[in-house]
Amino acid sequence: MKWVATLLLVTPGAVLAETELDFHLCSAYVQQSEAGTQIENEWPVHVKLTEVGAISFERFTDANIGRMSRIIVGGRVFLRATIWTPVPSGTLRGKFSSQEVAKAWQRTLVGELPAAPCGVN
């Protein structure tokens, strides 16, 4: 009987994990990236998408209103948030706990982006 209770406790977590959507940034999608100055103990990294990246991201956000999503860069999570509205601007902003981490992300976004995967897979 214990295994039934364990299975029921594990199942909601597995279902939630499947509902997160991934959007991959690649070299064809990022035009520029810049580490910003500290704001309330957080260091931002601003990302400007290319035209093709912005269109893809807008379609992704438009189709997934109300869902949790992750922006993935080279297999790592750059940003995780719930989509509340389509994002047509082609700009993203990640916030990090230290200047060193923000600058490392900025370097990755400028010169170390993979060619694939791009967008939704």
Coordinates of C-alpha atoms in Angstrom, one line a residue, residues 27-97:
S27 CA 23.6 32.1 -32.9
A28 CA 21.0 32.9 -35.5
Y29 CA 18.6 34.3 -32.9
V30 CA 20.8 36.7 -30.9
Q31 CA 21.9 40.0 -32.3
Q32 CA 23.6 41.4 -29.3
S33 CA 23.9 41.0 -25.5
E34 CA 24.9 43.4 -22.8
A35 CA 25.5 43.1 -19.0
G36 CA 23.7 46.0 -17.2
T37 CA 24.4 47.8 -13.9
Q38 CA 23.2 46.5 -10.6
I39 CA 19.6 47.1 -9.7
E40 CA 18.5 46.1 -6.2
N41 CA 21.1 43.4 -5.7
E42 CA 20.6 41.9 -9.2
W43 CA 22.7 42.3 -12.3
P44 CA 20.7 42.2 -15.6
V45 CA 21.8 40.8 -18.9
H46 CA 19.9 42.4 -21.9
V47 CA 19.5 40.4 -25.1
K48 CA 18.4 41.8 -28.4
L49 CA 17.1 39.1 -30.8
T50 CA 17.6 39.1 -34.5
E51 CA 14.5 39.7 -36.7
V52 CA 14.1 35.9 -37.2
G53 CA 14.6 35.3 -33.5
A54 CA 12.1 37.9 -32.5
I55 CA 9.5 36.6 -34.8
S56 CA 10.0 33.0 -33.5
F57 CA 9.9 34.2 -29.9
E58 CA 6.8 36.2 -30.4
R59 CA 5.0 33.2 -32.0
F60 CA 6.2 31.0 -29.1
T61 CA 5.0 33.5 -26.4
D62 CA 1.7 34.1 -28.3
A63 CA 0.9 30.4 -28.4
N64 CA 1.8 29.7 -24.8
I65 CA 0.1 32.4 -22.7
G66 CA -0.2 31.3 -19.0
R67 CA 2.4 28.6 -19.3
M68 CA 5.8 28.3 -17.6
S69 CA 8.7 28.5 -20.0
R70 CA 12.5 28.4 -19.9
I71 CA 14.9 30.2 -22.2
I72 CA 17.8 27.7 -22.8
V73 CA 21.3 28.7 -23.9
G74 CA 23.7 25.8 -24.7
G75 CA 21.8 23.4 -22.4
R76 CA 21.6 25.8 -19.5
V77 CA 18.6 27.8 -18.2
F78 CA 19.1 31.6 -18.9
L79 CA 15.6 32.6 -17.9
R80 CA 12.5 30.9 -16.4
A81 CA 9.1 32.7 -16.3
T82 CA 5.4 32.4 -16.8
I83 CA 4.3 33.9 -20.1
W84 CA 1.6 36.5 -19.4
T85 CA 1.6 38.2 -22.8
P86 CA 3.1 37.9 -26.3
V87 CA 6.6 39.4 -26.5
P88 CA 6.9 41.2 -29.9
S89 CA 9.8 43.5 -28.9
G90 CA 12.6 40.9 -29.5
T91 CA 14.3 41.8 -26.2
L92 CA 14.9 39.6 -23.2
R93 CA 16.3 40.3 -19.8
G94 CA 17.8 37.8 -17.4
K95 CA 18.6 38.8 -13.8
F96 CA 21.5 37.3 -11.8
S97 CA 22.8 37.3 -8.3

